[in-house]
Amino acid sequence: GGIGEEGDGIRINKCFKDFTSRREADRMVENGRVAVNGVMAVMGTRVLAGDTVTLDGRAVDWEHLAVINTNIRAELQFRYIKYWKPPGVVCTTDQRVRGNIIDAVGYPERLFPVGRLDKDSSGLILLTSDGRLPNAVLRSGYRHDKRYLVTVDREVQPQDVVTLSEGVVISTPVQRD
């Protein structure tokens, strides 16, 4: 790697897009809080694959957040894996958690699940190295209805169908990795 010339790589402020706005990222650069390969970044600095970006001296895992080479199609730069999650697998990237999805899939590159399935449920889930995808799909501005196929332990009554057809609110604590 190396600090890119104009047009190469991506702008430094895009390295922080998963946790701050572009303007705030620009302020962090202006305030001298950002370095690339140990060199203080300036506005317009461009970052190439393999460069080390730090914020306040701490490394930022930026490469999964951006298309590195705009001359190559994204599907050739990133991995997209379909996985049928069985019951018991936990949709977390935290490998300290027993039964986590990363260990279950066993893929050699770093992946992120797009969404979650409950531990006790099974179903298709997408994993990717493309950090843009989970952010775009799961952004809070989009509402995603969830559909469940369930097995019941007794005969379903007509009133049960009416109640369920009106929708069920499932309130569980939000969990983040």
mmCIF file of C-alpha atoms in Angstrom:
data_model
loop_
_atom_site.group_PDB
_atom_site.id
_atom_site.type_symbol
_atom_site.label_atom_id
_atom_site.label_comp_id
_atom_site.label_asym_id
_atom_site.label_seq_id
_atom_site.Cartn_x
_atom_site.Cartn_y
_atom_site.Cartn_z
ATOM 1 C CA GLY A 1 0.000 0.000 0.000
ATOM 2 C CA GLY A 2 0.849 3.648 0.083
ATOM 3 C CA ILE A 3 -0.931 6.954 0.193
ATOM 4 C CA GLY A 4 -2.678 7.259 -3.152
ATOM 5 C CA GLU A 5 -2.333 9.887 -5.798
ATOM 6 C CA GLU A 6 -5.384 11.879 -6.921
ATOM 7 C CA GLY A 7 -7.926 9.408 -8.338
ATOM 8 C CA ASP A 8 -6.391 6.288 -6.770
ATOM 9 C CA GLY A 9 -7.992 4.518 -3.807
ATOM 10 C CA ILE A 10 -10.693 6.182 -1.732
ATOM 11 C CA ARG A 11 -10.899 9.466 0.146
ATOM 12 C CA ILE A 12 -9.802 9.229 3.767
ATOM 13 C CA ASN A 13 -13.182 10.364 5.123
ATOM 14 C CA LYS A 14 -14.854 7.224 3.682
ATOM 15 C CA CYS A 15 -12.789 5.075 6.056
ATOM 16 C CA PHE A 16 -15.043 6.124 8.933
ATOM 17 C CA LYS A 17 -18.451 5.872 7.295
ATOM 18 C CA ASP A 18 -19.728 3.038 9.490
ATOM 19 C CA PHE A 19 -19.603 5.162 12.624
ATOM 20 C CA THR A 20 -19.636 8.853 11.705
ATOM 21 C CA SER A 21 -20.772 11.357 9.101
ATOM 22 C CA ARG A 22 -18.559 12.566 6.253
ATOM 23 C CA ARG A 23 -18.386 16.042 7.830
ATOM 24 C CA GLU A 24 -17.371 14.662 11.218
ATOM 25 C CA ALA A 25 -14.730 12.497 9.504
ATOM 26 C CA ASP A 26 -13.408 15.636 7.778
ATOM 27 C CA ARG A 27 -13.203 17.374 11.197
ATOM 28 C CA MET A 28 -11.256 14.410 12.622
ATOM 29 C CA VAL A 29 -8.759 14.768 9.744
ATOM 30 C CA GLU A 30 -8.554 18.565 10.162
ATOM 31 C CA ASN A 31 -7.946 18.134 13.905
ATOM 32 C CA GLY A 32 -4.948 15.869 13.284
ATOM 33 C CA ARG A 33 -6.568 12.758 14.738
ATOM 34 C CA VAL A 34 -6.110 10.590 11.604
ATOM 35 C CA ALA A 35 -2.968 9.015 10.174
ATOM 36 C CA VAL A 36 -2.299 6.774 7.162
ATOM 37 C CA ASN A 37 0.715 4.475 7.476
ATOM 38 C CA GLY A 38 1.941 6.614 10.372
ATOM 39 C CA VAL A 39 1.725 9.902 8.423
ATOM 40 C CA MET A 40 -0.777 12.536 9.501
ATOM 41 C CA ALA A 41 -3.614 12.661 6.989
ATOM 42 C CA VAL A 42 -4.795 15.878 5.363
ATOM 43 C CA MET A 43 -8.032 16.699 3.599
ATOM 44 C CA GLY A 44 -8.160 14.811 0.317
ATOM 45 C CA THR A 45 -5.713 12.087 1.352
ATOM 46 C CA ARG A 46 -6.542 8.916 -0.575
ATOM 47 C CA VAL A 47 -6.165 5.455 0.907
ATOM 48 C CA LEU A 48 -5.186 2.288 -0.948
ATOM 49 C CA ALA A 49 -5.777 -1.377 -0.132
ATOM 50 C CA GLY A 50 -3.310 -2.470 2.539
ATOM 51 C CA ASP A 51 -2.869 1.015 4.030
ATOM 52 C CA THR A 52 -3.089 1.289 7.811
ATOM 53 C CA VAL A 53 -5.518 3.985 8.930
ATOM 54 C CA THR A 54 -5.506 5.103 12.555
ATOM 55 C CA LEU A 55 -7.814 7.364 14.540
ATOM 56 C CA ASP A 56 -6.296 8.724 17.747
ATOM 57 C CA GLY A 57 -3.546 6.118 17.384
ATOM 58 C CA ARG A 58 -5.937 3.149 17.125
ATOM 59 C CA ALA A 59 -6.225 1.124 13.909
ATOM 60 C CA VAL A 60 -9.500 1.425 11.986
ATOM 61 C CA ASP A 61 -10.775 -1.654 10.117
ATOM 62 C CA TRP A 62 -11.732 0.356 7.065
ATOM 63 C CA GLU A 63 -11.177 -1.966 4.109
ATOM 64 C CA HIS A 64 -14.443 -3.881 4.475
ATOM 65 C CA LEU A 65 -16.347 -0.597 4.218
ATOM 66 C CA ALA A 66 -15.450 0.537 0.743
ATOM 67 C CA VAL A 67 -14.957 -0.560 -2.812
ATOM 68 C CA ILE A 68 -11.196 -0.455 -3.109
ATOM 69 C CA ASN A 69 -10.872 -0.477 -6.873
ATOM 70 C CA THR A 70 -13.665 1.145 -8.856
ATOM 71 C CA ASN A 71 -12.308 -0.421 -12.062
ATOM 72 C CA ILE A 72 -13.225 -3.908 -10.783
ATOM 73 C CA ARG A 73 -16.833 -4.988 -10.226
ATOM 74 C CA ALA A 74 -17.769 -5.245 -6.529
ATOM 75 C CA GLU A 75 -18.685 -8.936 -6.836
ATOM 76 C CA LEU A 76 -15.056 -9.626 -7.811
ATOM 77 C CA GLN A 77 -13.685 -7.671 -4.821
ATOM 78 C CA PHE A 78 -16.015 -9.045 -2.162
ATOM 79 C CA ARG A 79 -17.410 -12.394 -1.099
ATOM 80 C CA TYR A 80 -21.142 -13.162 -0.859
ATOM 81 C CA ILE A 81 -22.024 -16.442 0.866
ATOM 82 C CA LYS A 82 -25.494 -17.984 1.215
ATOM 83 C CA TYR A 83 -25.763 -20.122 4.357
ATOM 84 C CA TRP A 84 -28.640 -22.208 5.653
ATOM 85 C CA LYS A 85 -28.360 -21.544 9.383
ATOM 86 C CA PRO A 86 -29.394 -24.479 11.529
ATOM 87 C CA PRO A 87 -30.899 -24.078 15.007
ATOM 88 C CA GLY A 88 -28.254 -23.465 17.659
ATOM 89 C CA VAL A 89 -25.973 -21.219 15.593
ATOM 90 C CA VAL A 90 -25.711 -17.652 16.925
ATOM 91 C CA CYS A 91 -25.655 -14.780 14.377
ATOM 92 C CA THR A 92 -22.667 -12.988 15.849
ATOM 93 C CA THR A 93 -19.167 -12.283 14.567
ATOM 94 C CA ASP A 94 -17.831 -12.559 18.132
ATOM 95 C CA GLN A 95 -15.800 -15.758 17.990
ATOM 96 C CA ARG A 96 -15.714 -15.926 21.784
ATOM 97 C CA VAL A 97 -19.407 -16.905 21.610
ATOM 98 C CA ARG A 98 -19.798 -20.655 21.369
ATOM 99 C CA GLY A 99 -21.674 -21.710 18.229
ATOM 100 C CA ASN A 100 -21.127 -18.373 16.416
ATOM 101 C CA ILE A 101 -21.969 -18.158 12.724
ATOM 102 C CA ILE A 102 -18.395 -17.335 11.671
ATOM 103 C CA ASP A 103 -17.043 -20.606 13.079
ATOM 104 C CA ALA A 104 -20.049 -22.519 11.720
ATOM 105 C CA VAL A 105 -19.469 -21.272 8.167
ATOM 106 C CA GLY A 106 -15.708 -21.736 8.415
ATOM 107 C CA TYR A 107 -14.874 -19.376 5.546
ATOM 108 C CA PRO A 108 -11.191 -18.299 5.445
ATOM 109 C CA GLU A 109 -11.922 -14.566 4.905
ATOM 110 C CA ARG A 110 -13.642 -12.121 7.259
ATOM 111 C CA LEU A 111 -17.414 -12.076 6.754
ATOM 112 C CA PHE A 112 -20.377 -10.228 8.247
ATOM 113 C CA PRO A 113 -23.922 -11.604 8.468
ATOM 114 C CA VAL A 114 -26.555 -9.481 6.738
ATOM 115 C CA GLY A 115 -29.204 -9.418 9.433
ATOM 116 C CA ARG A 116 -29.886 -11.984 12.106
ATOM 117 C CA LEU A 117 -31.812 -15.121 12.747
ATOM 118 C CA ASP A 118 -32.647 -16.156 16.298
ATOM 119 C CA LYS A 119 -30.442 -18.848 17.817
ATOM 120 C CA ASP A 120 -33.273 -21.388 17.861
ATOM 121 C CA SER A 121 -34.432 -20.686 14.298
ATOM 122 C CA SER A 122 -33.151 -21.972 10.980
ATOM 123 C CA GLY A 123 -33.156 -20.278 7.619
ATOM 124 C CA LEU A 124 -31.198 -18.698 4.812
ATOM 125 C CA ILE A 125 -28.836 -15.888 5.746
ATOM 126 C CA LEU A 126 -26.350 -13.981 3.626
ATOM 127 C CA LEU A 127 -22.786 -13.346 4.782
ATOM 128 C CA THR A 128 -20.465 -10.973 2.986
ATOM 129 C CA SER A 129 -17.119 -9.220 3.132
ATOM 130 C CA ASP A 130 -18.831 -6.189 1.537
ATOM 131 C CA GLY A 131 -19.389 -3.878 4.508
ATOM 132 C CA ARG A 132 -21.664 -1.651 2.428
ATOM 133 C CA LEU A 133 -24.346 -4.332 2.142
ATOM 134 C CA PRO A 134 -25.364 -4.860 5.797
ATOM 135 C CA ASN A 135 -25.399 -1.092 6.316
ATOM 136 C CA ALA A 136 -27.576 -0.485 3.252
ATOM 137 C CA VAL A 137 -30.004 -3.329 3.897
ATOM 138 C CA LEU A 138 -30.382 -2.859 7.636
ATOM 139 C CA ARG A 139 -30.430 0.935 7.818
ATOM 140 C CA SER A 140 -33.097 1.910 10.353
ATOM 141 C CA GLY A 141 -34.979 4.001 7.789
ATOM 142 C CA TYR A 142 -36.102 0.842 6.019
ATOM 143 C CA ARG A 143 -38.815 -1.291 7.526
ATOM 144 C CA HIS A 144 -38.480 -4.998 6.999
ATOM 145 C CA ASP A 145 -41.415 -7.223 7.836
ATOM 146 C CA LYS A 146 -40.392 -10.575 9.209
ATOM 147 C CA ARG A 147 -42.205 -13.767 8.371
ATOM 148 C CA TYR A 148 -42.054 -16.891 10.454
ATOM 149 C CA LEU A 149 -43.156 -20.452 9.817
ATOM 150 C CA VAL A 150 -44.045 -21.899 13.202
ATOM 151 C CA THR A 151 -45.106 -25.223 14.607
ATOM 152 C CA VAL A 152 -47.787 -25.117 17.292
ATOM 153 C CA ASP A 153 -48.455 -27.548 20.100
ATOM 154 C CA ARG A 154 -52.266 -27.459 19.821
ATOM 155 C CA GLU A 155 -55.024 -26.910 17.291
ATOM 156 C CA VAL A 156 -55.227 -23.358 15.990
ATOM 157 C CA GLN A 157 -58.575 -21.719 16.818
ATOM 158 C CA PRO A 158 -60.352 -19.196 14.524
ATOM 159 C CA GLN A 159 -59.716 -16.403 17.065
ATOM 160 C CA ASP A 160 -55.995 -17.249 17.007
ATOM 161 C CA VAL A 161 -55.953 -16.666 13.233
ATOM 162 C CA VAL A 162 -57.712 -13.306 13.675
ATOM 163 C CA THR A 163 -55.274 -12.236 16.397
ATOM 164 C CA LEU A 164 -52.206 -13.308 14.424
ATOM 165 C CA SER A 165 -53.423 -11.725 11.174
ATOM 166 C CA GLU A 166 -53.479 -8.338 12.926
ATOM 167 C CA GLY A 167 -49.757 -8.669 13.538
ATOM 168 C CA VAL A 168 -47.662 -9.598 16.521
ATOM 169 C CA VAL A 169 -45.196 -7.272 18.184
ATOM 170 C CA ILE A 170 -42.156 -9.114 19.431
ATOM 171 C CA SER A 171 -40.252 -6.899 21.795
ATOM 172 C CA THR A 172 -36.776 -8.127 22.580
ATOM 173 C CA PRO A 173 -33.713 -6.114 23.498
ATOM 174 C CA VAL A 174 -31.668 -4.925 20.526
ATOM 175 C CA GLN A 175 -28.309 -6.684 20.461
ATOM 176 C CA ARG A 176 -25.266 -5.408 18.622
ATOM 177 C CA ASP A 177 -21.913 -7.098 18.072
#
